[in-house]
């Protein structure tokens, strides 16, 4: 935590949960300000993200929990039954139920064609499937829409399976 004060100073303290075996530390940070005021406080979270609060009131206890981004998908499976040489578009919503920005990307995995579980270890371009956009950042409480396109052009009749990996 960095406190930037009106007198031009910056104070910094870190939260430690323990400094040796069996030791515990107070997780509260205390800053001595004297007569100055706090212009802003910047927190650097464990994942490296930073959050800044302006005009921080003094002589108060602030409880600021670390709440990461939380990925929520509108569908866990999608399917399309369509005639040969046609294109069908479906929407997939990516929502962020957390309190940090969610940076995401979509990759295709064809292991479903072989009956595998779709681990997304070896992403592959699947010719009959496309997504737009393939990545982005979604703010807390917001939703990003992705168009998923199924294109049966040139495919033989049959069943085609794949995984979309959203990470």
mmCIF file of C-alpha atoms in Angstrom:
data_model
loop_
_atom_site.group_PDB
_atom_site.id
_atom_site.type_symbol
_atom_site.label_atom_id
_atom_site.label_comp_id
_atom_site.label_asym_id
_atom_site.label_seq_id
_atom_site.Cartn_x
_atom_site.Cartn_y
_atom_site.Cartn_z
ATOM 1 C CA UNK A 1 0.000 0.000 0.000
ATOM 2 C CA UNK A 2 1.333 3.418 -1.001
ATOM 3 C CA UNK A 3 -0.099 6.556 0.628
ATOM 4 C CA UNK A 4 0.537 9.815 -1.223
ATOM 5 C CA UNK A 5 0.089 12.798 1.113
ATOM 6 C CA UNK A 6 -0.580 16.506 0.584
ATOM 7 C CA UNK A 7 2.887 17.403 1.905
ATOM 8 C CA UNK A 8 4.479 15.543 -1.046
ATOM 9 C CA UNK A 9 5.509 12.409 0.824
ATOM 10 C CA UNK A 10 4.789 8.799 0.002
ATOM 11 C CA UNK A 11 4.557 6.118 2.667
ATOM 12 C CA UNK A 12 4.656 2.424 1.804
ATOM 13 C CA UNK A 13 3.835 -0.667 3.851
ATOM 14 C CA UNK A 14 3.376 -4.329 2.940
ATOM 15 C CA UNK A 15 1.049 -6.888 4.443
ATOM 16 C CA UNK A 16 2.829 -10.060 5.577
ATOM 17 C CA UNK A 17 0.975 -13.100 6.820
ATOM 18 C CA UNK A 18 3.979 -14.608 8.625
ATOM 19 C CA UNK A 19 7.707 -14.050 8.779
ATOM 20 C CA UNK A 20 8.874 -17.334 10.312
ATOM 21 C CA UNK A 21 7.601 -20.774 11.325
ATOM 22 C CA UNK A 22 4.646 -20.459 13.662
ATOM 23 C CA UNK A 23 4.656 -16.668 13.482
ATOM 24 C CA UNK A 24 1.686 -14.508 12.645
ATOM 25 C CA UNK A 25 1.518 -10.844 11.785
ATOM 26 C CA UNK A 26 -1.236 -8.276 12.171
ATOM 27 C CA UNK A 27 -2.792 -7.848 8.726
ATOM 28 C CA UNK A 28 -3.813 -4.254 9.500
ATOM 29 C CA UNK A 29 -1.515 -1.465 8.348
ATOM 30 C CA UNK A 30 -1.177 1.709 10.396
ATOM 31 C CA UNK A 31 0.162 4.948 8.895
ATOM 32 C CA UNK A 32 1.264 7.986 10.910
ATOM 33 C CA UNK A 33 0.208 11.113 9.056
ATOM 34 C CA UNK A 34 0.505 13.980 11.512
ATOM 35 C CA UNK A 35 -1.440 17.002 10.261
ATOM 36 C CA UNK A 36 -1.278 16.175 6.531
ATOM 37 C CA UNK A 37 -4.071 14.706 4.419
ATOM 38 C CA UNK A 38 -4.011 11.748 2.078
ATOM 39 C CA UNK A 39 -4.326 12.602 -1.607
ATOM 40 C CA UNK A 40 -4.481 8.981 -2.745
ATOM 41 C CA UNK A 41 -3.803 5.400 -1.710
ATOM 42 C CA UNK A 42 -2.542 2.823 -4.198
ATOM 43 C CA UNK A 43 -2.881 -0.890 -3.489
ATOM 44 C CA UNK A 44 -0.837 -3.468 -5.390
ATOM 45 C CA UNK A 45 -2.607 -6.816 -5.139
ATOM 46 C CA UNK A 46 -0.935 -10.275 -5.219
ATOM 47 C CA UNK A 47 -1.747 -10.694 -8.934
ATOM 48 C CA UNK A 48 0.101 -7.446 -9.756
ATOM 49 C CA UNK A 49 -2.985 -5.344 -10.455
ATOM 50 C CA UNK A 50 -3.163 -1.920 -8.860
ATOM 51 C CA UNK A 51 -6.124 -0.028 -7.488
ATOM 52 C CA UNK A 52 -5.999 3.677 -6.554
ATOM 53 C CA UNK A 53 -8.375 5.502 -4.214
ATOM 54 C CA UNK A 54 -8.439 9.319 -4.272
ATOM 55 C CA UNK A 55 -9.063 11.656 -1.322
ATOM 56 C CA UNK A 56 -8.862 8.919 1.286
ATOM 57 C CA UNK A 57 -10.429 9.920 4.628
ATOM 58 C CA UNK A 58 -8.107 9.603 7.646
ATOM 59 C CA UNK A 59 -8.675 8.217 11.163
ATOM 60 C CA UNK A 60 -10.777 5.362 9.813
ATOM 61 C CA UNK A 61 -10.403 1.643 9.363
ATOM 62 C CA UNK A 62 -10.636 0.523 5.774
ATOM 63 C CA UNK A 63 -11.331 -3.127 5.012
ATOM 64 C CA UNK A 64 -10.325 -3.834 1.407
ATOM 65 C CA UNK A 65 -10.730 -7.512 0.526
ATOM 66 C CA UNK A 66 -8.982 -8.936 -2.495
ATOM 67 C CA UNK A 67 -11.733 -10.146 -4.826
ATOM 68 C CA UNK A 68 -10.406 -11.410 -8.158
ATOM 69 C CA UNK A 69 -12.178 -11.407 -11.505
ATOM 70 C CA UNK A 70 -14.861 -14.095 -11.859
ATOM 71 C CA UNK A 71 -15.547 -15.536 -15.328
ATOM 72 C CA UNK A 72 -19.199 -16.452 -16.050
ATOM 73 C CA UNK A 73 -20.272 -17.893 -19.429
ATOM 74 C CA UNK A 74 -23.828 -17.678 -20.785
ATOM 75 C CA UNK A 75 -23.510 -21.223 -22.145
ATOM 76 C CA UNK A 76 -21.349 -24.205 -21.295
ATOM 77 C CA UNK A 77 -22.168 -25.896 -24.598
ATOM 78 C CA UNK A 78 -23.301 -24.758 -28.028
ATOM 79 C CA UNK A 79 -24.517 -26.763 -30.985
ATOM 80 C CA UNK A 80 -25.635 -26.159 -34.505
ATOM 81 C CA UNK A 81 -27.507 -28.446 -36.877
ATOM 82 C CA UNK A 82 -27.413 -26.953 -40.323
ATOM 83 C CA UNK A 83 -27.517 -27.845 -44.018
ATOM 84 C CA UNK A 84 -24.306 -28.107 -46.024
ATOM 85 C CA UNK A 85 -22.664 -24.889 -47.206
ATOM 86 C CA UNK A 86 -24.373 -22.597 -44.698
ATOM 87 C CA UNK A 87 -23.177 -20.323 -41.921
ATOM 88 C CA UNK A 88 -24.845 -19.944 -38.536
ATOM 89 C CA UNK A 89 -23.859 -17.380 -35.896
ATOM 90 C CA UNK A 90 -24.573 -17.720 -32.174
ATOM 91 C CA UNK A 91 -23.683 -15.371 -29.329
ATOM 92 C CA UNK A 92 -21.661 -16.309 -26.286
ATOM 93 C CA UNK A 93 -21.682 -13.847 -23.379
ATOM 94 C CA UNK A 94 -18.608 -13.566 -21.165
ATOM 95 C CA UNK A 95 -19.473 -11.833 -17.896
ATOM 96 C CA UNK A 96 -17.315 -10.712 -15.009
ATOM 97 C CA UNK A 97 -18.953 -11.284 -11.609
ATOM 98 C CA UNK A 98 -15.765 -10.301 -9.746
ATOM 99 C CA UNK A 99 -14.340 -6.980 -8.683
ATOM 100 C CA UNK A 100 -11.230 -6.859 -10.908
ATOM 101 C CA UNK A 101 -10.917 -6.531 -14.685
ATOM 102 C CA UNK A 102 -11.198 -9.901 -16.419
ATOM 103 C CA UNK A 103 -8.763 -10.434 -19.280
ATOM 104 C CA UNK A 104 -9.827 -13.421 -21.354
ATOM 105 C CA UNK A 105 -9.030 -15.244 -24.579
ATOM 106 C CA UNK A 106 -10.700 -17.995 -26.573
ATOM 107 C CA UNK A 107 -8.875 -20.888 -28.183
ATOM 108 C CA UNK A 108 -10.200 -23.854 -30.124
ATOM 109 C CA UNK A 109 -9.436 -27.457 -29.201
ATOM 110 C CA UNK A 110 -10.286 -30.357 -31.528
ATOM 111 C CA UNK A 111 -9.656 -33.137 -29.000
ATOM 112 C CA UNK A 112 -13.445 -33.630 -28.799
ATOM 113 C CA UNK A 113 -13.269 -35.143 -32.289
ATOM 114 C CA UNK A 114 -11.277 -37.991 -30.734
ATOM 115 C CA UNK A 115 -13.544 -38.373 -27.705
ATOM 116 C CA UNK A 116 -11.118 -36.628 -25.339
ATOM 117 C CA UNK A 117 -12.135 -34.372 -22.479
ATOM 118 C CA UNK A 118 -10.975 -31.051 -23.930
ATOM 119 C CA UNK A 119 -8.050 -30.078 -21.750
ATOM 120 C CA UNK A 120 -7.063 -27.178 -24.014
ATOM 121 C CA UNK A 121 -3.420 -28.242 -23.740
ATOM 122 C CA UNK A 122 -2.887 -28.104 -27.513
ATOM 123 C CA UNK A 123 -5.093 -25.442 -29.123
ATOM 124 C CA UNK A 124 -5.798 -25.993 -32.809
ATOM 125 C CA UNK A 125 -7.453 -23.906 -35.515
ATOM 126 C CA UNK A 126 -10.757 -25.552 -36.442
ATOM 127 C CA UNK A 127 -11.738 -24.661 -40.007
ATOM 128 C CA UNK A 128 -15.521 -24.796 -39.490
ATOM 129 C CA UNK A 129 -15.522 -22.745 -36.287
ATOM 130 C CA UNK A 130 -14.575 -19.129 -35.609
ATOM 131 C CA UNK A 131 -15.049 -16.526 -32.875
ATOM 132 C CA UNK A 132 -15.005 -12.758 -32.852
ATOM 133 C CA UNK A 133 -13.462 -11.262 -30.852
ATOM 134 C CA UNK A 134 -11.028 -13.936 -29.649
ATOM 135 C CA UNK A 135 -9.995 -11.992 -26.572
ATOM 136 C CA UNK A 136 -10.607 -8.909 -24.526
ATOM 137 C CA UNK A 137 -10.985 -7.308 -21.126
ATOM 138 C CA UNK A 138 -14.320 -7.211 -19.324
ATOM 139 C CA UNK A 139 -14.841 -4.770 -16.448
ATOM 140 C CA UNK A 140 -16.389 -5.870 -13.140
ATOM 141 C CA UNK A 141 -20.152 -6.316 -13.540
ATOM 142 C CA UNK A 142 -19.936 -6.049 -17.335
ATOM 143 C CA UNK A 143 -20.532 -8.520 -20.171
ATOM 144 C CA UNK A 144 -18.648 -8.970 -23.452
ATOM 145 C CA UNK A 145 -20.406 -10.609 -26.378
ATOM 146 C CA UNK A 146 -18.597 -13.033 -28.675
ATOM 147 C CA UNK A 147 -19.984 -14.150 -32.033
ATOM 148 C CA UNK A 148 -19.387 -17.863 -32.581
ATOM 149 C CA UNK A 149 -19.663 -18.826 -36.247
ATOM 150 C CA UNK A 150 -20.363 -22.361 -37.471
ATOM 151 C CA UNK A 151 -19.532 -22.725 -41.177
ATOM 152 C CA UNK A 152 -20.504 -25.992 -42.895
ATOM 153 C CA UNK A 153 -19.067 -24.949 -46.280
ATOM 154 C CA UNK A 154 -17.271 -27.912 -47.818
ATOM 155 C CA UNK A 155 -17.956 -30.285 -44.922
ATOM 156 C CA UNK A 156 -19.245 -33.804 -45.457
ATOM 157 C CA UNK A 157 -22.470 -34.762 -43.694
ATOM 158 C CA UNK A 158 -21.766 -35.859 -40.147
ATOM 159 C CA UNK A 159 -21.200 -34.762 -36.590
ATOM 160 C CA UNK A 160 -18.352 -32.406 -35.758
ATOM 161 C CA UNK A 161 -17.269 -31.651 -32.191
ATOM 162 C CA UNK A 162 -14.817 -29.208 -30.686
ATOM 163 C CA UNK A 163 -14.116 -27.310 -27.487
ATOM 164 C CA UNK A 164 -13.903 -23.564 -27.062
ATOM 165 C CA UNK A 165 -11.449 -22.848 -24.278
ATOM 166 C CA UNK A 166 -12.139 -19.552 -22.518
ATOM 167 C CA UNK A 167 -9.355 -18.611 -20.154
#
